[in-house]
Short mmCIF file of N, CA and C in Angstrom, two decimals:
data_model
loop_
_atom_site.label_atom_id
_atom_site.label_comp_id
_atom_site.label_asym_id
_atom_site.label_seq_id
_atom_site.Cartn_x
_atom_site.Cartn_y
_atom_site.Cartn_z
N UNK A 1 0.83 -1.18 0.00
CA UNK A 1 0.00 0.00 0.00
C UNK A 1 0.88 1.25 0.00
N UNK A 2 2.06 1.17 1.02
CA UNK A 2 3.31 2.58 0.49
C UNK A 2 3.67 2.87 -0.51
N UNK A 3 4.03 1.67 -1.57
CA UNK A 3 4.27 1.89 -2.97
C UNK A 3 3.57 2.56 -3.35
N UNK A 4 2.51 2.19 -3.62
CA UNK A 4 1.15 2.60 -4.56
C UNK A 4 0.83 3.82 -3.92
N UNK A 5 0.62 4.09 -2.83
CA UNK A 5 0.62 6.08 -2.10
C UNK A 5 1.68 6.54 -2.49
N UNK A 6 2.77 6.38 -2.56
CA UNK A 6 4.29 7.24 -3.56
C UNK A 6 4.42 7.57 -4.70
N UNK A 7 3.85 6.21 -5.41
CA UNK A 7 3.85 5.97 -6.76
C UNK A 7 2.49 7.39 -7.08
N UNK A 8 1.11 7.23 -6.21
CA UNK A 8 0.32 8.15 -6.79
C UNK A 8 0.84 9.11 -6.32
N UNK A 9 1.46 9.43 -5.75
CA UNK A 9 2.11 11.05 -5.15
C UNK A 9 3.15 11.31 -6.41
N UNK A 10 4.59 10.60 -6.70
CA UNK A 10 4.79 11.08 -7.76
C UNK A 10 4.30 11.18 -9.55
N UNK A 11 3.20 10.40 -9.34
CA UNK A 11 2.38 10.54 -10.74
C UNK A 11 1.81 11.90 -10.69
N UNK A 12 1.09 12.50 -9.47
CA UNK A 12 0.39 13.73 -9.31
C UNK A 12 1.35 14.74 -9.31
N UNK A 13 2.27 14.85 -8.96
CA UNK A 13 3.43 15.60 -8.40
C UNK A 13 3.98 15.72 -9.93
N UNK A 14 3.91 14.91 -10.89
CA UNK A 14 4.47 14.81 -12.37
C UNK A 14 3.49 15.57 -12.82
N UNK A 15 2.28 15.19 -13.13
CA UNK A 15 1.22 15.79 -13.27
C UNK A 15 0.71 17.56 -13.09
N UNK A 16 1.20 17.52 -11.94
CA UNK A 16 0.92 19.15 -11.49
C UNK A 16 2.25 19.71 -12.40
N UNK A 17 3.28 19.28 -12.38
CA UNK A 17 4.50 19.81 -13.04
C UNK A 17 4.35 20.11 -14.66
N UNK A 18 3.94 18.86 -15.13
CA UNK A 18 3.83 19.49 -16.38
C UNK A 18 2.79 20.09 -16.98
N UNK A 19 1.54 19.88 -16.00
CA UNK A 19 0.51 21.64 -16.35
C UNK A 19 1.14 22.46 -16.32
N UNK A 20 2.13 22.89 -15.23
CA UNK A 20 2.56 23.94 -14.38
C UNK A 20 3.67 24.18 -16.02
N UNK A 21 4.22 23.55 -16.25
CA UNK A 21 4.95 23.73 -17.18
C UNK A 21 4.43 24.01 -19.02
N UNK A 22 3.57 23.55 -19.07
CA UNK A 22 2.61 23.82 -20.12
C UNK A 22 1.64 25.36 -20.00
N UNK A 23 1.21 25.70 -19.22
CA UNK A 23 0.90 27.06 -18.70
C UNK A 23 2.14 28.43 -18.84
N UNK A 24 3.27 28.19 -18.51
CA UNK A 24 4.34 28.38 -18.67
C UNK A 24 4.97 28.86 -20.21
N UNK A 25 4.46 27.71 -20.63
CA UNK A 25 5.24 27.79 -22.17
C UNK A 25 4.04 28.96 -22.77
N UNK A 26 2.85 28.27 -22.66
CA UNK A 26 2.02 29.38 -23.34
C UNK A 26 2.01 30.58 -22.87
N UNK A 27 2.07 31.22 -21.74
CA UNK A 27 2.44 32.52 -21.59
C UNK A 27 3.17 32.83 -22.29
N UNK A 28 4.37 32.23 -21.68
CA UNK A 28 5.54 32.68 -22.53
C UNK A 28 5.42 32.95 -23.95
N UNK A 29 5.00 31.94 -24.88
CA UNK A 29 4.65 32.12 -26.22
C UNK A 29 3.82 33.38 -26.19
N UNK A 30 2.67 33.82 -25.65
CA UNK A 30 1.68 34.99 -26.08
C UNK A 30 2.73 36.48 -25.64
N UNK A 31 3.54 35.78 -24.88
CA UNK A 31 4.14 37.42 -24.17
C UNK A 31 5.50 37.73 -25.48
N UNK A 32 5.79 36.65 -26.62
CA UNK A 32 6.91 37.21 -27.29
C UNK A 32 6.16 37.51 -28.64
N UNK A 33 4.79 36.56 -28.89
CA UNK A 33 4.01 36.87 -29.81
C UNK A 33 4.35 39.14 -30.26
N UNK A 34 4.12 39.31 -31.18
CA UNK A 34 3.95 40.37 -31.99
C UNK A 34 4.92 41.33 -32.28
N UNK A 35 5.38 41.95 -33.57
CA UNK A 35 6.58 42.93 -33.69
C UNK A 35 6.26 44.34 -34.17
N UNK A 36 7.30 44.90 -34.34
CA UNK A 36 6.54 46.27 -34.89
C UNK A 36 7.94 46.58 -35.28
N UNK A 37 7.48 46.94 -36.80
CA UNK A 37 9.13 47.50 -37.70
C UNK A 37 8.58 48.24 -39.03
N UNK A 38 9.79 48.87 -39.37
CA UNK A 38 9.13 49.78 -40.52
C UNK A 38 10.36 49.90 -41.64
N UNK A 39 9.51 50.27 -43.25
CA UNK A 39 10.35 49.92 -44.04
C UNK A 39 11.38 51.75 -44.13
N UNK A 40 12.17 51.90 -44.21
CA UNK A 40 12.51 53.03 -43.96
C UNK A 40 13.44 53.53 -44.95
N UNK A 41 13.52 54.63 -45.75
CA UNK A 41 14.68 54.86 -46.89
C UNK A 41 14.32 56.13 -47.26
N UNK A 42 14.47 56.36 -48.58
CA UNK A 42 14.31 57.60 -49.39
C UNK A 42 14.18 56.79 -51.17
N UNK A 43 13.67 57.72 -51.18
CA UNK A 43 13.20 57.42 -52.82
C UNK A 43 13.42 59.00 -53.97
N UNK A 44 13.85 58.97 -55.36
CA UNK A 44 13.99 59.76 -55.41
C UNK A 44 12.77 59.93 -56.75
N UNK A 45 11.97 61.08 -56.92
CA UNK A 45 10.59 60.92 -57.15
C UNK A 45 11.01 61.20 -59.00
N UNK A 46 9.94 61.51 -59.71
CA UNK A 46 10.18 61.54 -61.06
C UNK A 46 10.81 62.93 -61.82
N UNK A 47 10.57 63.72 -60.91
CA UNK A 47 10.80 65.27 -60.88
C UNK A 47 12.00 65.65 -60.16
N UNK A 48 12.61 64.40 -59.48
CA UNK A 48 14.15 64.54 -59.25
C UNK A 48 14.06 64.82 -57.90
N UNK A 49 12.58 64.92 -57.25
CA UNK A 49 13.08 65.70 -55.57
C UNK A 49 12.84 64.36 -54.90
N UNK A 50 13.54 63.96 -53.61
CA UNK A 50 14.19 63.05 -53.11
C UNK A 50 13.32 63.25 -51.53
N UNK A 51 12.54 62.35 -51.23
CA UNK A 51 11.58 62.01 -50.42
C UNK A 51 11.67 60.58 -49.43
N UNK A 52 11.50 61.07 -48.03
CA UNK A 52 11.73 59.93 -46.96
C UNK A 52 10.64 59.11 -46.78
N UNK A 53 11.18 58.01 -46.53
CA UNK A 53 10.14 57.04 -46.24
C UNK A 53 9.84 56.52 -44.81
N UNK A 54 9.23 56.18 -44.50
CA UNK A 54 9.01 55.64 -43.09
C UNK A 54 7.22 54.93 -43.30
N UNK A 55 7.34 53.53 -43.39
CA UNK A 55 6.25 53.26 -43.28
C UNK A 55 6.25 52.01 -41.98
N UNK A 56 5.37 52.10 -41.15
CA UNK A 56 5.57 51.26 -40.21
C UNK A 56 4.67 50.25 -40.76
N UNK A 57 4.88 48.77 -40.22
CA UNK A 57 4.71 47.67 -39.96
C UNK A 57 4.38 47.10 -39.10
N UNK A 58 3.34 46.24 -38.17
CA UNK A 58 3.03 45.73 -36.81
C UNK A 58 1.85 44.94 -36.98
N UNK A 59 2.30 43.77 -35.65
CA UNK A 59 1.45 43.57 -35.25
C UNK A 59 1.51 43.45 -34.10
N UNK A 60 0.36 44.23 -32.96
CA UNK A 60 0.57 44.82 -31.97
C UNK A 60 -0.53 44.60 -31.06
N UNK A 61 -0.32 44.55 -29.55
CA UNK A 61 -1.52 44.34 -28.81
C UNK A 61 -2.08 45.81 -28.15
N UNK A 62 -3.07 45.63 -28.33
CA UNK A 62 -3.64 47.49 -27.98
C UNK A 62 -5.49 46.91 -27.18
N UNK A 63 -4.70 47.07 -25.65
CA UNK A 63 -6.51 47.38 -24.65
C UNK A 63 -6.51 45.75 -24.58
N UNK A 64 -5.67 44.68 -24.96
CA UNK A 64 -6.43 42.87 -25.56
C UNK A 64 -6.86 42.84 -26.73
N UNK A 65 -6.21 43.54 -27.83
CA UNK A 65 -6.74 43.73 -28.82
C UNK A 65 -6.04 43.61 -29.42
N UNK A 66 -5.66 42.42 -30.53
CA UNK A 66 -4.27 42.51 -31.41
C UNK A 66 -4.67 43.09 -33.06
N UNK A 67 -3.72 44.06 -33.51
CA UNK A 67 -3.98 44.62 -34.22
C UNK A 67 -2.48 44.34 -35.48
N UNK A 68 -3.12 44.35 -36.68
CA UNK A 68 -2.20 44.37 -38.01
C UNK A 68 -2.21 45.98 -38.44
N UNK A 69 -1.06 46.57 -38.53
CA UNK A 69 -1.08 47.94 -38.66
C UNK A 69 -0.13 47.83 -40.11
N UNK A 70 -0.11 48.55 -40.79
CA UNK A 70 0.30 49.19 -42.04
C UNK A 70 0.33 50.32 -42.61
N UNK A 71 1.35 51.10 -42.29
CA UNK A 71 1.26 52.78 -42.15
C UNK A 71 0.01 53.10 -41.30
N UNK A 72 -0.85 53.95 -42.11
CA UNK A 72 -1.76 53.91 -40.64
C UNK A 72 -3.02 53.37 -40.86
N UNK A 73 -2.83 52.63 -41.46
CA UNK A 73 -4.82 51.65 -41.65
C UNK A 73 -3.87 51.03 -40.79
N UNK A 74 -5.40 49.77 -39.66
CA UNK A 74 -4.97 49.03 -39.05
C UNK A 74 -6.27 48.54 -38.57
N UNK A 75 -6.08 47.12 -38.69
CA UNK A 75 -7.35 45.99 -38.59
C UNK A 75 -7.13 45.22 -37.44
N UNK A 76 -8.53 44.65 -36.71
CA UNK A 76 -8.17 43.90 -35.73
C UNK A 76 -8.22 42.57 -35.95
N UNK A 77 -7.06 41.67 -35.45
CA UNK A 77 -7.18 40.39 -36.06
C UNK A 77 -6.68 39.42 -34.88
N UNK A 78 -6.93 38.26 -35.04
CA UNK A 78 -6.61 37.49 -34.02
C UNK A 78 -4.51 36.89 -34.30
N UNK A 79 -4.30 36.72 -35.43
CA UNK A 79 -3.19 36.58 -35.83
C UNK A 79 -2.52 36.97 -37.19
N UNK A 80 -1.33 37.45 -37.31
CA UNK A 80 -1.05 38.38 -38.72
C UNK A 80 -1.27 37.82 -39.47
N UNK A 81 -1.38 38.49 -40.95
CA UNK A 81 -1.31 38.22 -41.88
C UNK A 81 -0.29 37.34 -42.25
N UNK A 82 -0.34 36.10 -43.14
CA UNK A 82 0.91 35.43 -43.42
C UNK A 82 1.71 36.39 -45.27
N UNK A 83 0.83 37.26 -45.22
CA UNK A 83 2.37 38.26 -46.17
C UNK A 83 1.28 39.56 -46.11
N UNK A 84 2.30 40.51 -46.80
CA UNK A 84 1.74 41.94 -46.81
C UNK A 84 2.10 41.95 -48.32
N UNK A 85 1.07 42.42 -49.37
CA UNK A 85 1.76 43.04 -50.70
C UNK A 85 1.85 44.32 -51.06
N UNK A 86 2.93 44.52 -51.61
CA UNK A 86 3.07 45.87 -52.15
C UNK A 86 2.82 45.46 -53.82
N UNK A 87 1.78 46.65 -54.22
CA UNK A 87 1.31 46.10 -55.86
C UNK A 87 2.06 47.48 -56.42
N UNK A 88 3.08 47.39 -57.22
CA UNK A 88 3.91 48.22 -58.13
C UNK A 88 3.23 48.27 -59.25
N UNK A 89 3.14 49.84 -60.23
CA UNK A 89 2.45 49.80 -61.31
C UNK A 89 3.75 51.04 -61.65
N UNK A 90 3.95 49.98 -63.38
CA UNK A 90 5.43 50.48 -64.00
C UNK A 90 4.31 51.19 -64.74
N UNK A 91 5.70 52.53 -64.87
CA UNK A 91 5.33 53.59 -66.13
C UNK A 91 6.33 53.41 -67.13
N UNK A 92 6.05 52.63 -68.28
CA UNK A 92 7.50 52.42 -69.44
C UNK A 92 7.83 52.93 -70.16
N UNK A 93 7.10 53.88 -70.71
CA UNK A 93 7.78 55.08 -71.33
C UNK A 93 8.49 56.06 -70.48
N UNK A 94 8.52 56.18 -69.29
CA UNK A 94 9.55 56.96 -68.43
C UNK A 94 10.41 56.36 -67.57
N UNK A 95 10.49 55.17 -67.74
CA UNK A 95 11.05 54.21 -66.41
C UNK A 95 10.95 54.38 -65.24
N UNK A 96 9.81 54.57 -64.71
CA UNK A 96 9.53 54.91 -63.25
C UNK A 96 8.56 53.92 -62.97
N UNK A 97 8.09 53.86 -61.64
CA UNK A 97 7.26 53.08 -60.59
C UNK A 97 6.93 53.26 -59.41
N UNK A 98 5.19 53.01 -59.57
CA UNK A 98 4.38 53.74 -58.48
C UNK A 98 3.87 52.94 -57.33
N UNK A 99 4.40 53.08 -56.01
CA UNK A 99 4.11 52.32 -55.28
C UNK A 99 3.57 52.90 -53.72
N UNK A 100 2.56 52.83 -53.91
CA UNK A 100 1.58 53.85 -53.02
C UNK A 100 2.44 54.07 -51.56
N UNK A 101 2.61 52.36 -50.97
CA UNK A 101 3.04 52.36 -49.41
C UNK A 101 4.26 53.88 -49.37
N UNK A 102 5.40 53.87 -50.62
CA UNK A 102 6.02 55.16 -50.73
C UNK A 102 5.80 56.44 -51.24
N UNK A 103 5.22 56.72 -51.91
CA UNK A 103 4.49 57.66 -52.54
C UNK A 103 3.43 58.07 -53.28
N UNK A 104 2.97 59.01 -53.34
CA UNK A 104 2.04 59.05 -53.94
C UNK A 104 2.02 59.67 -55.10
N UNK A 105 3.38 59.83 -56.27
CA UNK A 105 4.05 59.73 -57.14
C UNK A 105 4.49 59.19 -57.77
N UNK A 106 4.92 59.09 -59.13
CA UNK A 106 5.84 58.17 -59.48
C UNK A 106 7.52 57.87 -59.06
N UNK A 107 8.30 56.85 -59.14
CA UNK A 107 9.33 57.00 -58.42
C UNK A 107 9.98 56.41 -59.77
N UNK A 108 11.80 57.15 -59.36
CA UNK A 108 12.90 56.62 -60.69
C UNK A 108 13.85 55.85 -59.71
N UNK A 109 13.90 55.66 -58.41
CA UNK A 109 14.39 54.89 -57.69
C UNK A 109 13.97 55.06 -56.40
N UNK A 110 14.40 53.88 -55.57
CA UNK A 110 14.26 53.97 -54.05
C UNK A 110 15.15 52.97 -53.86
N UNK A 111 15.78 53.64 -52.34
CA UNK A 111 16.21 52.30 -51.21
C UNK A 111 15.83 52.15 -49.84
N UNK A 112 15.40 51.53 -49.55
CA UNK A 112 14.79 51.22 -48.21
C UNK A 112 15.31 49.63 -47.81
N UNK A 113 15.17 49.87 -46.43
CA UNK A 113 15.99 49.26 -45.52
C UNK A 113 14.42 48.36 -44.63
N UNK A 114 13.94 47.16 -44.51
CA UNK A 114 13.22 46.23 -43.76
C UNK A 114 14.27 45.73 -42.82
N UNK A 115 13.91 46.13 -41.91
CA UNK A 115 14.42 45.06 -40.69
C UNK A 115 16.05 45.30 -40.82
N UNK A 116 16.45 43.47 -41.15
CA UNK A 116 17.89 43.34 -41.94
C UNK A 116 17.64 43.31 -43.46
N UNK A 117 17.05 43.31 -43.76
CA UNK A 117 16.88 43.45 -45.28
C UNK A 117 17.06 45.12 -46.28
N UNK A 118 17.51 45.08 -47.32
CA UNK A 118 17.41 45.89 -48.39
C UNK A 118 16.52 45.69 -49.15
N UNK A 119 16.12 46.67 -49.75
CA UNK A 119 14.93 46.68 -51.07
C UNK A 119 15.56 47.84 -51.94
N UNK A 120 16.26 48.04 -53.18
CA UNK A 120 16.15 48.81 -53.98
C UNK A 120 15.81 49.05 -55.27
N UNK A 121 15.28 50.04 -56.19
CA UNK A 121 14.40 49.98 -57.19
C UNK A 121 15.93 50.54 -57.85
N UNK A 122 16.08 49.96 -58.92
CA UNK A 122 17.51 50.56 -59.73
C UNK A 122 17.31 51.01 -61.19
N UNK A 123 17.24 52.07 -61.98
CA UNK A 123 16.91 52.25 -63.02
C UNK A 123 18.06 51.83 -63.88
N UNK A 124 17.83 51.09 -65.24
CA UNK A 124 18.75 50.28 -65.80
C UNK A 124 18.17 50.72 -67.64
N UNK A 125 18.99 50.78 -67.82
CA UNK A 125 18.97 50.84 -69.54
C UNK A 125 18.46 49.29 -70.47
N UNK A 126 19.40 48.12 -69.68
CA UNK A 126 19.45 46.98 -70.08
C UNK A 126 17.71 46.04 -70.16
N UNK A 127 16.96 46.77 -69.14
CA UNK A 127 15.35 45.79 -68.78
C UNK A 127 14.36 46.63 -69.68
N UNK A 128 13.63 45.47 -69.73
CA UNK A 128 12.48 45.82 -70.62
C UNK A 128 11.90 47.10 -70.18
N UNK A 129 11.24 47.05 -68.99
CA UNK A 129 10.69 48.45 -68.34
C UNK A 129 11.95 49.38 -67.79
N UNK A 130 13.10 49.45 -68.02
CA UNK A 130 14.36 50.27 -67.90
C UNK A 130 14.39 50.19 -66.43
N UNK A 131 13.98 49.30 -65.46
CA UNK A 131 13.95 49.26 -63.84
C UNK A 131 14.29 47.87 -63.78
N UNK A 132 15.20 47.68 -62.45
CA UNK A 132 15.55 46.30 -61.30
C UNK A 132 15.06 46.61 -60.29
N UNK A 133 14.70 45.72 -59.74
CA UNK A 133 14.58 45.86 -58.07
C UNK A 133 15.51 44.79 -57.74
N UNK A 134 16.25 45.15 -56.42
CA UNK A 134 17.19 44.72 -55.83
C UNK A 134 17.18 43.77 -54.53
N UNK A 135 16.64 43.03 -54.17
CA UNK A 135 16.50 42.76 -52.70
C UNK A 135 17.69 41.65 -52.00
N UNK A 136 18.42 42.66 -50.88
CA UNK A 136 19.65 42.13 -50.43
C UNK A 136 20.38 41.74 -51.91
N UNK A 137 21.18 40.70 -51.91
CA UNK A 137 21.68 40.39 -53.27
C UNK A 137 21.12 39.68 -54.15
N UNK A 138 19.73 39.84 -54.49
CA UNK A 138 19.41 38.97 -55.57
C UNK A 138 18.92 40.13 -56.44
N UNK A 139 18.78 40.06 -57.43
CA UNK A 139 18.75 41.07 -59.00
C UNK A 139 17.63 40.59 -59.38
N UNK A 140 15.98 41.64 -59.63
CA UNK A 140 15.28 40.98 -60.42
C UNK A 140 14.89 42.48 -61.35
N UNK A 141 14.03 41.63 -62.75
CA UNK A 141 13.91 42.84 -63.94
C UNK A 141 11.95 42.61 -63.71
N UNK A 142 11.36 43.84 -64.20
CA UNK A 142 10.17 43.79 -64.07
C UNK A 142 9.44 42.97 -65.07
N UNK A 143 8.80 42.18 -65.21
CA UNK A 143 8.33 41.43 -66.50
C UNK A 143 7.24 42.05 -66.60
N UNK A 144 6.37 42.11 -66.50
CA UNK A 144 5.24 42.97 -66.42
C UNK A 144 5.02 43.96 -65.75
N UNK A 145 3.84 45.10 -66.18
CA UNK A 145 3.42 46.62 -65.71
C UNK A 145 2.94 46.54 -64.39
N UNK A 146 2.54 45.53 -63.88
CA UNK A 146 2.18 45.38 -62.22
C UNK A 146 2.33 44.28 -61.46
N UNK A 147 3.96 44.64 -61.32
CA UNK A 147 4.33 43.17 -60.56
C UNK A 147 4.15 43.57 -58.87
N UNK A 148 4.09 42.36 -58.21
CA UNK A 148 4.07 42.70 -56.57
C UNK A 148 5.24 42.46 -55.54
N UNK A 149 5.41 42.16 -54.76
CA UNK A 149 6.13 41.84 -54.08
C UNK A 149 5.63 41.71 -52.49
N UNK A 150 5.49 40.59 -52.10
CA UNK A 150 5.00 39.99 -50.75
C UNK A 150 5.88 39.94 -49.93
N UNK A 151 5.52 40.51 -49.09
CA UNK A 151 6.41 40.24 -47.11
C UNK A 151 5.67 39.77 -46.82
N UNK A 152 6.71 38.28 -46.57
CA UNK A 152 6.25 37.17 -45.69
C UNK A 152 6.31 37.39 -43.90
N UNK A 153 5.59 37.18 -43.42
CA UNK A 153 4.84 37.76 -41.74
C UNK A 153 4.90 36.22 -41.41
N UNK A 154 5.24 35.94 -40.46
CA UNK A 154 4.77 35.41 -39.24
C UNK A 154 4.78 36.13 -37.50
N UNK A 155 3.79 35.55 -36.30
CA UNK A 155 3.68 36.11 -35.32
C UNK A 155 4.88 37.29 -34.88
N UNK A 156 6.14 36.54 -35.23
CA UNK A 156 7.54 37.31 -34.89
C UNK A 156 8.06 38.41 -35.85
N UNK A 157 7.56 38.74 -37.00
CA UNK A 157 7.74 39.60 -37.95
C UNK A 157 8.02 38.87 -39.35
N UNK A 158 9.00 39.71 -39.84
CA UNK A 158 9.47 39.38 -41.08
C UNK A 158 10.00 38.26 -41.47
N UNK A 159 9.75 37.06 -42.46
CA UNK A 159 10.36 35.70 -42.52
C UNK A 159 11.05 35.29 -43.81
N UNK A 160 10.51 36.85 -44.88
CA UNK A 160 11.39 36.91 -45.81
C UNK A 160 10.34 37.21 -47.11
N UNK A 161 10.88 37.64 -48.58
CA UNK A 161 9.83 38.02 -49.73
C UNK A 161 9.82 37.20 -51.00
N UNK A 162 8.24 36.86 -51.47
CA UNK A 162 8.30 36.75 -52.84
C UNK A 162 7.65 37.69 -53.53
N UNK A 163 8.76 37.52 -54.29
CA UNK A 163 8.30 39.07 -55.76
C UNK A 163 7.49 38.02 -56.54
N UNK A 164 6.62 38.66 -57.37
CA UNK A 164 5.84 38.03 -58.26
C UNK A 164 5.46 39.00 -59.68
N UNK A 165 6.24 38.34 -60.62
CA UNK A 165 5.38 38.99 -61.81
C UNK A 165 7.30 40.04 -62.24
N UNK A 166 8.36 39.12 -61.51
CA UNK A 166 9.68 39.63 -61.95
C UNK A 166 10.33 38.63 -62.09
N UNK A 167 11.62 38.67 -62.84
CA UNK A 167 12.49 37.20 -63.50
C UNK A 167 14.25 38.03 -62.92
N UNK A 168 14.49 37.12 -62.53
CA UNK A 168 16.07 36.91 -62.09
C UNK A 168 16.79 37.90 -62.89
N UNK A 169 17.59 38.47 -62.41
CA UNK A 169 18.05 39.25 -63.83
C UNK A 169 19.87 38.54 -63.27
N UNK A 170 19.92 37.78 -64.45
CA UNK A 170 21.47 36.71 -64.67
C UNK A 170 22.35 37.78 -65.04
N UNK A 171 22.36 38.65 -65.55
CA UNK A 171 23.29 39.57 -66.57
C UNK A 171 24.08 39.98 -65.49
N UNK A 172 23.61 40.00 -63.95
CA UNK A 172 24.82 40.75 -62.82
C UNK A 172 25.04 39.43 -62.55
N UNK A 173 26.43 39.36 -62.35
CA UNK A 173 27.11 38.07 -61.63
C UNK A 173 28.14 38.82 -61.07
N UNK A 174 28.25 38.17 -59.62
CA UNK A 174 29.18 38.26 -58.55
C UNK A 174 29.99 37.19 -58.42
N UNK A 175 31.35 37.45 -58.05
CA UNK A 175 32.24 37.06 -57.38
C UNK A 175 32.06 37.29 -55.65
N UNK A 176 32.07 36.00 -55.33
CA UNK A 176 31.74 36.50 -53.92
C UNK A 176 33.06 35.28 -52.82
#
């Protein structure tokens, strides 16, 4: 009968521990849950004058209320979005590109800075629409007049982008 009273003492005693420990984790998880970052640079507009960017990014808890923010619209949601798009609309007879989150102009370049990431728009002689976009080191050319480009979101922020509606541009090769 001592066995079996020990034995149920440390089964319960196990028991209480790993609630106790499961309670634990999920706090923990909800308390690192959500980020807040912004894409930040300068762009230089079609008319040559040279304009800052700052658009914030989040997802944020406000009152018990988790919220997806994007410059300043902001929706209430239970968990982020799994990407954010930015929809680019090329102008090809001038080589420029209009992309609202930065202006509300046309643009002949930009660089902006995500997180650890780069994003730059590079005007090029060589591409069909006379524009690259740049992200960190990969080279792409616009294939079409409204390509996008998705930030990938999870709970913790940024997890990385697919462009869509652009092709590799091979013609830059590095030595690295």
């Amino acid at each position: 009968m001592y066995h079996s009273l020990t034995a149920g003492k440390r089964t319960f005693a196990f028991l209480c521990t790993l609630l106790l420990a499961t309670f634990s984790c999920v706090s923990t998880a909800e308390e690192e849950q959500g980020f807040q970052t912004s894409i930040v640079g300068t762009a230089i507009l079609g008319d040559g004058t040279l304009v800052n960017i700052n658009y914030p990014l989040a997802f944020e808890e406000v009152n018990d209320i988790w919220y997806f923010r994007a410059g300043q619209q902001r929706v209430a949601i239970s968990e982020p979005p799994r990407q954010y798009n930015m929809q680019f609309a090329v102008q090809p007879t001038d080589n420029m590109a209009y992309l609202a989150e930065f202006s509300d102009r046309y643009m002949r370049s930009f660089q902006v800075t995500v997180g650890k990431h780069v994003i730059e728009l590079l005007p090029t002689s060589e591409a069909k629409y006379g524009l690259r976009l740049r992200i960190d080191n990969q080279y792409l050319l616009f294939d079409r007049r409204t390509p996008s480009l998705s930030i990938q979101l999870d709970k913790n922020g940024i997890t990385g982008f697919r462009p869509d509606g652009f092709i590799r541009d091979l013609s830059i090769r590095r030595v690295e």
